[in-house]
């Protein structure tokens, strides 16, 4: 029996593990080299029923929620970080519909995503609006029958292979609080093109692209939730639900790298001994293992809280994303170190883990943005701890107004 995971959790974890070991790991290097979308892996994921894990049963999914999604992402990323995100990004793209769509939008789109018939991507970032997402410039203007979209999107993962796109655009440039709205855009809509396919350091199995909209006409029914001005909040709500998935990618990458490193430490001989017998390497492996475990339980806690509709999910999702992806970078770098010269070479699978890990500290909000989100919550909560001022010397508090924070 697992201390935290239920039978249902273990079922999804085992299913994803099986696909990861039978299909993903043997193909990981091929798709890293080719930098092509792994359609044969996507088919295996669809066949195993993994593409609709987080989608409610009434819309054709498994209704298994965010924790089970994270368990699947972790297992897939353990074998290949690119496949882990190729899978998880469908959750990122579909969360706007799931969390904010109208009943019609959910019924129209979620079943085709759950079955794997259609892939979906998320278009928020732009060249001049990355961390400062609210500064985006893509524009949607009301027409008689719908909306006219113009502008660009940057770093859209799954772009080009996805059939559907959650796209954020300015509908009310004069408004401070309600500038942005979200739209569901279908791939073949005239005026919508892929402007550039990026050549990337890691996660090479999944495309990351620029989207271009030039007089792209979409219907009124494309407006997410049927309401304008909600786009920024819909994007933030989506990211709160999706960031644990990036964190799970970090856990999987770190776990996968630790496994290769520990197998190597048992076999590689230097100075007449297995290198695993040296205390310096034992210390490294112990730190790596403890950090992976701590990350994993933070991700499980964040995902469980999201499934339980806890109130402070922004903070929990950001903490899991920050800690697990910083851990992924550290553990995968240490794993390369442990492999020595071989670790730096592409003949060995380990350098790919380090390349795949780097982006997890950047996308779905840089870890600097996660620190902003977390510290805002910490300082807000401190207002409920005002009684602690009684234990602070008077001079600390002179002229201080806590509401300024
Ligand atoms: N849920 C609901 N509402 C939220 C919210 C949340 N989590 N966070 C903020 N809001 C609301 C606020 O309450 C506020 O509402 P009011 O105006 O009614 O008061 C409004 O949104 C503005 O909030 P902030 O003042 O906090 O906004 P900000 O401009 O300071 O930005 C930020 C905050 C956290 C930095 C945010 O911009 C952010 O998360 N940036 C990173 C964006 C990001 O993650 N991009 C990645 C895109 S996906 C990707 O990486 C590509 C891919 O394909 C994988």
XYZ file of C-alpha atoms and ligand atoms in Angstrom:
459
model
C 0.000 0.000 0.000
C 1.235 3.485 -0.850
C 1.193 6.008 2.036
C -0.620 8.697 -0.041
C -1.777 7.286 -3.343
C -5.087 5.471 -3.787
C -5.717 2.365 -5.910
C -7.003 4.680 -8.654
C -3.806 6.768 -8.510
C -1.641 3.656 -8.695
C -3.681 2.432 -11.662
C -2.966 5.590 -13.725
C 0.663 5.679 -12.621
C 1.138 2.036 -13.694
C -0.591 2.631 -17.035
C 1.626 5.612 -17.833
C 4.695 3.696 -16.622
C 3.928 0.874 -19.024
C 3.626 3.195 -22.040
C 6.747 5.067 -20.887
C 8.893 1.933 -20.696
C 7.473 0.043 -23.690
C 7.050 2.899 -26.142
C 8.577 6.203 -24.958
C 12.031 5.264 -23.642
C 13.086 3.271 -26.749
C 12.074 6.226 -28.973
C 13.285 9.133 -26.805
C 16.606 9.570 -28.561
C 15.126 9.271 -32.056
C 12.682 12.152 -31.547
C 15.260 14.266 -29.743
C 17.515 13.970 -32.788
C 14.757 14.415 -35.369
C 13.013 17.233 -33.502
C 9.710 15.904 -34.803
C 6.383 15.282 -33.115
C 6.153 11.597 -32.044
C 2.800 10.628 -33.557
C 3.384 6.930 -32.792
C 3.749 7.809 -29.081
C 0.628 9.975 -29.173
C -1.267 7.021 -30.664
C -0.006 4.746 -27.875
C -1.109 7.310 -25.262
C -4.558 7.558 -26.863
C -4.876 3.774 -27.033
C -4.012 3.499 -23.339
C -6.768 6.048 -22.573
C -4.270 8.532 -21.145
C -5.238 11.596 -23.216
C -8.411 12.315 -21.279
C -7.286 11.572 -17.725
C -8.088 15.100 -16.414
C -11.269 15.586 -18.462
C -14.571 14.894 -16.662
C -16.440 11.679 -17.497
C -19.432 13.593 -18.853
C -17.140 14.931 -21.611
C -15.603 11.568 -22.498
C -12.600 11.669 -20.163
C -11.633 9.548 -17.179
C -12.662 12.242 -14.679
C -9.475 11.493 -12.767
C -8.361 15.074 -12.020
C -5.048 16.873 -11.655
C -3.233 14.440 -9.320
C -3.657 11.571 -11.784
C -2.629 13.866 -14.630
C 0.551 14.678 -12.663
C 1.291 11.005 -12.010
C 1.075 10.322 -15.757
C 3.266 13.337 -16.608
C 5.857 12.197 -14.046
C 6.050 8.665 -15.471
C 6.311 9.867 -19.084
C 8.933 12.522 -18.234
C 11.009 9.923 -16.425
C 11.542 8.346 -19.861
C 11.477 11.530 -22.005
C 10.938 15.160 -20.956
C 9.753 16.103 -24.454
C 7.006 13.499 -24.399
C 6.082 14.549 -20.845
C 5.324 18.087 -21.998
C 3.784 16.992 -25.330
C 1.259 15.157 -23.150
C 0.850 17.779 -20.382
C 0.375 20.705 -22.759
C -2.994 19.257 -23.806
C -4.091 19.841 -20.232
C -2.760 23.429 -20.357
C -4.606 24.078 -23.628
C -7.851 22.454 -22.503
C -8.032 23.911 -18.970
C -9.416 27.255 -20.248
C -12.371 25.364 -21.799
C -12.752 23.030 -18.841
C -12.597 25.788 -16.211
C -14.174 28.751 -18.029
C -15.963 27.484 -21.156
C -19.712 27.501 -21.773
C -21.569 24.159 -21.682
C -21.660 24.238 -25.494
C -17.903 24.810 -25.733
C -17.199 21.981 -23.280
C -19.516 19.574 -25.115
C -18.086 20.516 -28.500
C -14.357 20.375 -27.729
C -13.555 18.304 -24.628
C -14.659 14.895 -25.987
C -12.409 15.225 -29.053
C -9.458 16.164 -26.815
C -10.186 13.303 -24.391
C -10.210 10.731 -27.198
C -7.007 12.061 -28.731
C -8.792 12.968 -31.975
C -7.663 16.594 -31.518
C -4.650 18.119 -29.790
C -4.817 21.561 -28.204
C -2.303 24.338 -27.441
C -2.237 27.524 -25.349
C -1.468 30.935 -26.878
C -0.786 33.548 -24.197
C 2.851 34.718 -24.453
C 4.036 37.200 -27.070
C 7.422 38.612 -28.099
C 6.920 41.630 -25.848
C 4.721 39.962 -23.208
C 6.305 36.947 -21.500
C 6.306 37.225 -17.706
C 4.196 40.383 -18.008
C 1.337 38.460 -19.577
C -1.155 41.302 -19.038
C 0.829 43.428 -21.532
C -0.092 41.252 -24.506
C -1.009 43.084 -27.731
C -2.853 40.602 -30.000
C -6.150 42.259 -30.811
C -9.692 40.960 -31.308
C -12.225 43.405 -32.748
C -15.958 42.746 -32.732
C -17.543 42.170 -36.136
C -21.142 41.590 -37.050
C -20.949 37.805 -36.656
C -17.965 37.310 -34.405
C -14.417 38.571 -33.921
C -11.513 39.630 -36.116
C -8.129 38.549 -34.700
C -4.788 40.179 -35.504
C -1.370 39.789 -33.883
C 1.119 37.120 -32.884
C 1.856 34.579 -30.171
C 5.273 33.297 -29.124
C 6.470 29.982 -27.606
C 3.290 28.023 -28.201
C 4.076 24.427 -27.305
C 2.235 21.844 -29.474
C 1.744 24.608 -32.073
C 1.356 23.311 -35.616
C 0.433 19.783 -34.530
C -2.511 20.989 -32.428
C -5.929 21.324 -34.045
C -7.255 23.737 -31.407
C -5.789 26.806 -29.689
C -6.801 28.764 -26.598
C -5.831 32.280 -27.661
C -5.760 35.449 -25.540
C -6.301 38.845 -27.152
C -7.149 42.440 -26.229
C -10.836 43.242 -26.727
C -11.035 46.456 -24.702
C -7.773 48.448 -24.933
C -9.168 51.267 -22.768
C -9.966 49.027 -19.813
C -7.489 48.560 -16.953
C -9.017 45.403 -15.514
C -10.952 43.840 -18.395
C -8.685 44.378 -21.418
C -8.285 40.760 -22.412
C -10.621 38.002 -23.622
C -9.950 34.409 -24.626
C -10.968 32.608 -27.818
C -10.963 29.024 -29.031
C -9.426 29.039 -32.499
C -9.427 26.062 -34.869
C -6.296 25.322 -36.880
C -7.772 25.690 -40.355
C -9.364 29.099 -39.747
C -8.315 31.427 -42.635
C -5.837 34.079 -41.465
C -4.269 31.814 -38.844
C -0.779 30.501 -39.676
C 2.331 29.108 -37.990
C 4.947 31.811 -38.517
C 8.036 30.071 -37.142
C 9.029 26.681 -35.741
C 11.695 27.118 -33.048
C 14.953 25.123 -32.913
C 15.294 24.230 -29.235
C 17.873 23.161 -26.652
C 15.594 20.478 -25.173
C 12.060 19.036 -25.267
C 12.762 18.508 -28.952
C 9.972 15.942 -29.427
C 7.363 18.670 -29.208
C 7.132 21.737 -31.475
C 7.285 25.242 -29.981
C 6.144 27.835 -32.498
C 5.056 31.380 -33.251
C 1.403 31.831 -34.193
C 0.302 34.574 -36.556
C -3.213 35.998 -36.914
C -4.025 38.236 -39.850
C -7.684 39.164 -40.207
C -8.569 35.816 -38.719
C -12.365 35.705 -38.414
C -13.839 33.571 -35.644
C -17.499 33.254 -34.633
C -19.188 34.579 -31.509
C -19.240 31.020 -30.211
C -15.402 31.108 -30.033
C -15.409 33.636 -27.204
C -14.408 31.617 -24.128
C -17.205 31.504 -21.579
C -19.265 33.801 -23.822
C -17.979 36.859 -21.939
C -15.402 39.506 -22.776
C -12.905 40.961 -20.302
C -12.297 37.732 -18.389
C -9.209 36.608 -20.333
C -6.460 37.492 -17.846
C -8.202 35.771 -14.949
C -9.030 32.779 -17.144
C -5.332 32.537 -18.072
C -4.212 32.760 -14.422
C -6.775 30.163 -13.330
C -5.538 27.880 -16.102
C -1.920 28.302 -15.025
C -2.822 27.579 -11.396
C -4.194 24.219 -12.562
C -1.440 23.475 -15.081
C 1.725 24.412 -13.151
C 1.688 21.218 -11.053
C 1.973 19.408 -14.402
C 5.246 21.225 -15.122
C 6.339 20.397 -11.585
C 5.527 16.731 -12.258
C 7.621 16.948 -15.402
C 10.478 18.159 -13.175
C 9.980 15.252 -10.761
C 9.960 12.734 -13.617
C 13.104 14.192 -15.192
C 14.934 14.261 -11.850
C 13.831 10.710 -11.004
C 14.862 9.451 -14.450
C 18.287 11.096 -14.192
C 18.798 9.760 -10.653
C 17.999 6.231 -11.840
C 20.558 6.389 -14.666
C 23.122 7.938 -12.303
C 22.655 5.283 -9.623
C 22.895 2.402 -12.125
C 26.086 3.970 -13.493
C 27.529 4.480 -9.988
C 27.139 0.733 -9.349
C 28.989 -0.203 -12.540
C 31.609 2.412 -13.384
C 35.009 1.497 -11.920
C 37.748 3.994 -11.088
C 40.696 3.624 -8.691
C 39.890 -0.120 -8.637
C 36.400 0.373 -7.189
C 32.829 1.046 -8.241
C 32.428 4.827 -8.099
C 29.285 4.324 -5.959
C 31.596 3.237 -3.128
C 33.086 6.753 -2.854
C 31.535 8.865 -0.126
C 31.501 12.036 -2.241
C 29.282 10.330 -4.809
C 27.173 8.676 -2.106
C 26.520 12.163 -0.712
C 25.481 13.398 -4.163
C 23.104 10.479 -4.680
C 21.607 10.924 -1.202
C 20.966 14.642 -1.820
C 19.489 13.924 -5.252
C 17.190 11.246 -3.857
C 15.974 13.408 -0.936
C 15.333 16.412 -3.196
C 13.340 14.298 -5.654
C 11.243 12.863 -2.815
C 10.544 16.337 -1.358
C 9.543 17.638 -4.805
C 7.294 14.682 -5.461
C 5.293 15.121 -2.264
C 4.958 18.863 -2.851
C 3.503 18.103 -6.301
C 1.126 15.476 -4.934
C -0.021 17.908 -2.224
C -0.590 20.777 -4.699
C -2.466 18.530 -7.142
C -4.614 16.989 -4.386
C -5.508 20.452 -3.109
C -6.508 21.503 -6.615
C -8.702 18.411 -6.975
C -10.225 19.241 -3.575
C -10.846 22.857 -4.686
C -8.719 24.350 -1.909
C -8.699 28.189 -1.806
C -4.980 28.958 -2.120
C -4.058 26.897 -5.168
C -2.023 29.700 -6.807
C 0.513 29.523 -4.018
C 0.574 25.710 -3.823
C 0.931 25.331 -7.591
C 3.713 27.939 -7.676
C 5.579 26.325 -4.752
C 5.431 22.903 -6.388
C 6.530 24.304 -9.761
C 9.381 26.325 -8.256
C 10.786 23.614 -6.017
C 10.361 20.633 -8.340
C 11.781 22.328 -11.437
C 14.752 23.894 -9.604
C 15.343 20.386 -8.245
C 15.098 18.934 -11.751
C 17.821 21.313 -12.976
C 20.078 20.548 -10.014
C 19.581 16.773 -10.053
C 19.980 16.410 -13.826
C 23.144 18.573 -13.718
C 24.537 16.438 -10.873
C 23.683 13.300 -12.836
C 25.746 14.595 -15.790
C 28.574 15.324 -13.328
C 28.398 11.804 -11.955
C 28.761 10.372 -15.456
C 31.882 12.556 -15.923
C 33.100 12.909 -19.536
C 30.540 10.381 -20.749
C 27.742 12.459 -19.277
C 28.570 15.333 -21.621
C 28.363 13.154 -24.732
C 25.249 12.476 -26.777
C 26.028 8.715 -26.905
C 24.681 8.604 -23.359
C 21.075 9.465 -22.491
C 21.905 11.680 -19.522
C 22.725 15.069 -21.121
C 19.226 15.078 -22.649
C 17.733 15.119 -19.146
C 19.676 18.288 -18.338
C 18.624 19.948 -21.609
C 14.979 18.956 -21.094
C 15.005 20.143 -17.470
C 16.096 23.725 -18.246
C 12.810 24.784 -19.844
C 10.800 23.630 -16.821
C 12.304 26.551 -14.876
C 11.111 28.917 -17.616
C 7.758 27.995 -19.129
C 4.310 28.364 -17.590
C 5.822 31.217 -15.603
C 9.541 31.580 -14.909
C 10.621 30.531 -11.445
C 11.108 34.245 -10.734
C 7.367 34.698 -11.442
C 6.599 31.735 -9.151
C 8.596 33.484 -6.402
C 6.503 36.641 -6.992
C 3.270 34.664 -6.670
C 4.432 32.843 -3.525
C 5.844 35.910 -1.767
C 2.622 37.872 -2.438
C 0.680 35.126 -0.653
C 3.183 34.917 2.198
C 2.996 38.673 2.795
C -0.806 38.666 2.493
C -1.091 35.877 5.046
C 1.246 37.731 7.388
C -1.552 40.261 7.870
C -3.341 37.548 9.844
C -0.272 37.137 12.061
C -0.262 40.697 13.358
C -0.318 39.430 16.963
C 3.324 38.449 16.494
C 4.117 42.194 16.543
C 3.622 41.978 20.305
C 6.871 40.028 20.435
C 8.830 42.494 18.285
C 10.666 45.476 19.813
C 8.771 48.774 19.312
C 11.413 50.392 17.092
C 10.911 47.687 14.431
C 7.359 48.878 13.860
C 7.668 52.661 14.063
C 5.994 54.335 11.077
C 5.104 50.991 9.528
C 1.823 50.471 7.705
C 1.448 46.742 6.881
C -1.208 47.510 4.264
C 1.526 49.074 2.101
C 2.933 45.615 1.326
N -6.483 33.531 -10.407
C -7.491 34.422 -10.639
N -7.267 35.745 -10.768
C -6.001 36.173 -10.660
C -4.922 35.307 -10.407
C -5.211 33.947 -10.261
N -4.235 33.064 -10.029
N -3.777 36.030 -10.339
C -4.117 37.299 -10.543
N -5.458 37.399 -10.725
C -6.248 38.604 -10.925
C -5.990 39.573 -9.779
O -6.857 39.332 -8.697
C -6.249 40.907 -10.422
O -7.658 41.082 -10.493
P -8.345 42.525 -10.201
O -7.865 43.421 -11.302
O -9.809 42.232 -10.262
O -7.837 42.937 -8.842
C -5.755 40.708 -11.854
O -5.804 39.301 -12.095
C -4.352 41.213 -12.052
O -3.524 40.522 -11.123
P -2.035 40.989 -10.786
O -2.042 42.434 -10.433
O -1.466 40.008 -9.805
O -1.326 40.819 -12.205
P 0.165 41.113 -12.632
O 0.126 41.850 -13.915
O 0.953 41.677 -11.494
O 0.724 39.642 -13.024
C 1.803 37.541 -12.729
C 0.846 38.617 -12.182
C 1.761 36.456 -11.661
C 3.216 38.038 -12.931
C 1.232 36.987 -14.071
O 1.342 37.941 -15.110
C 1.945 35.718 -14.517
O 1.622 34.612 -14.043
N 2.925 35.851 -15.479
C 3.532 34.677 -16.079
C 2.752 34.245 -17.292
C 3.028 32.833 -17.671
O 3.051 31.930 -16.840
N 3.202 32.610 -18.959
C 3.445 31.304 -19.470
C 2.509 31.020 -20.623
S 2.368 29.346 -21.091
C 3.845 28.866 -21.694
O 4.777 28.923 -20.994
C 3.952 28.332 -23.069
C 3.573 26.944 -23.245
O 2.970 26.612 -24.263
C 3.969 25.896 -22.274
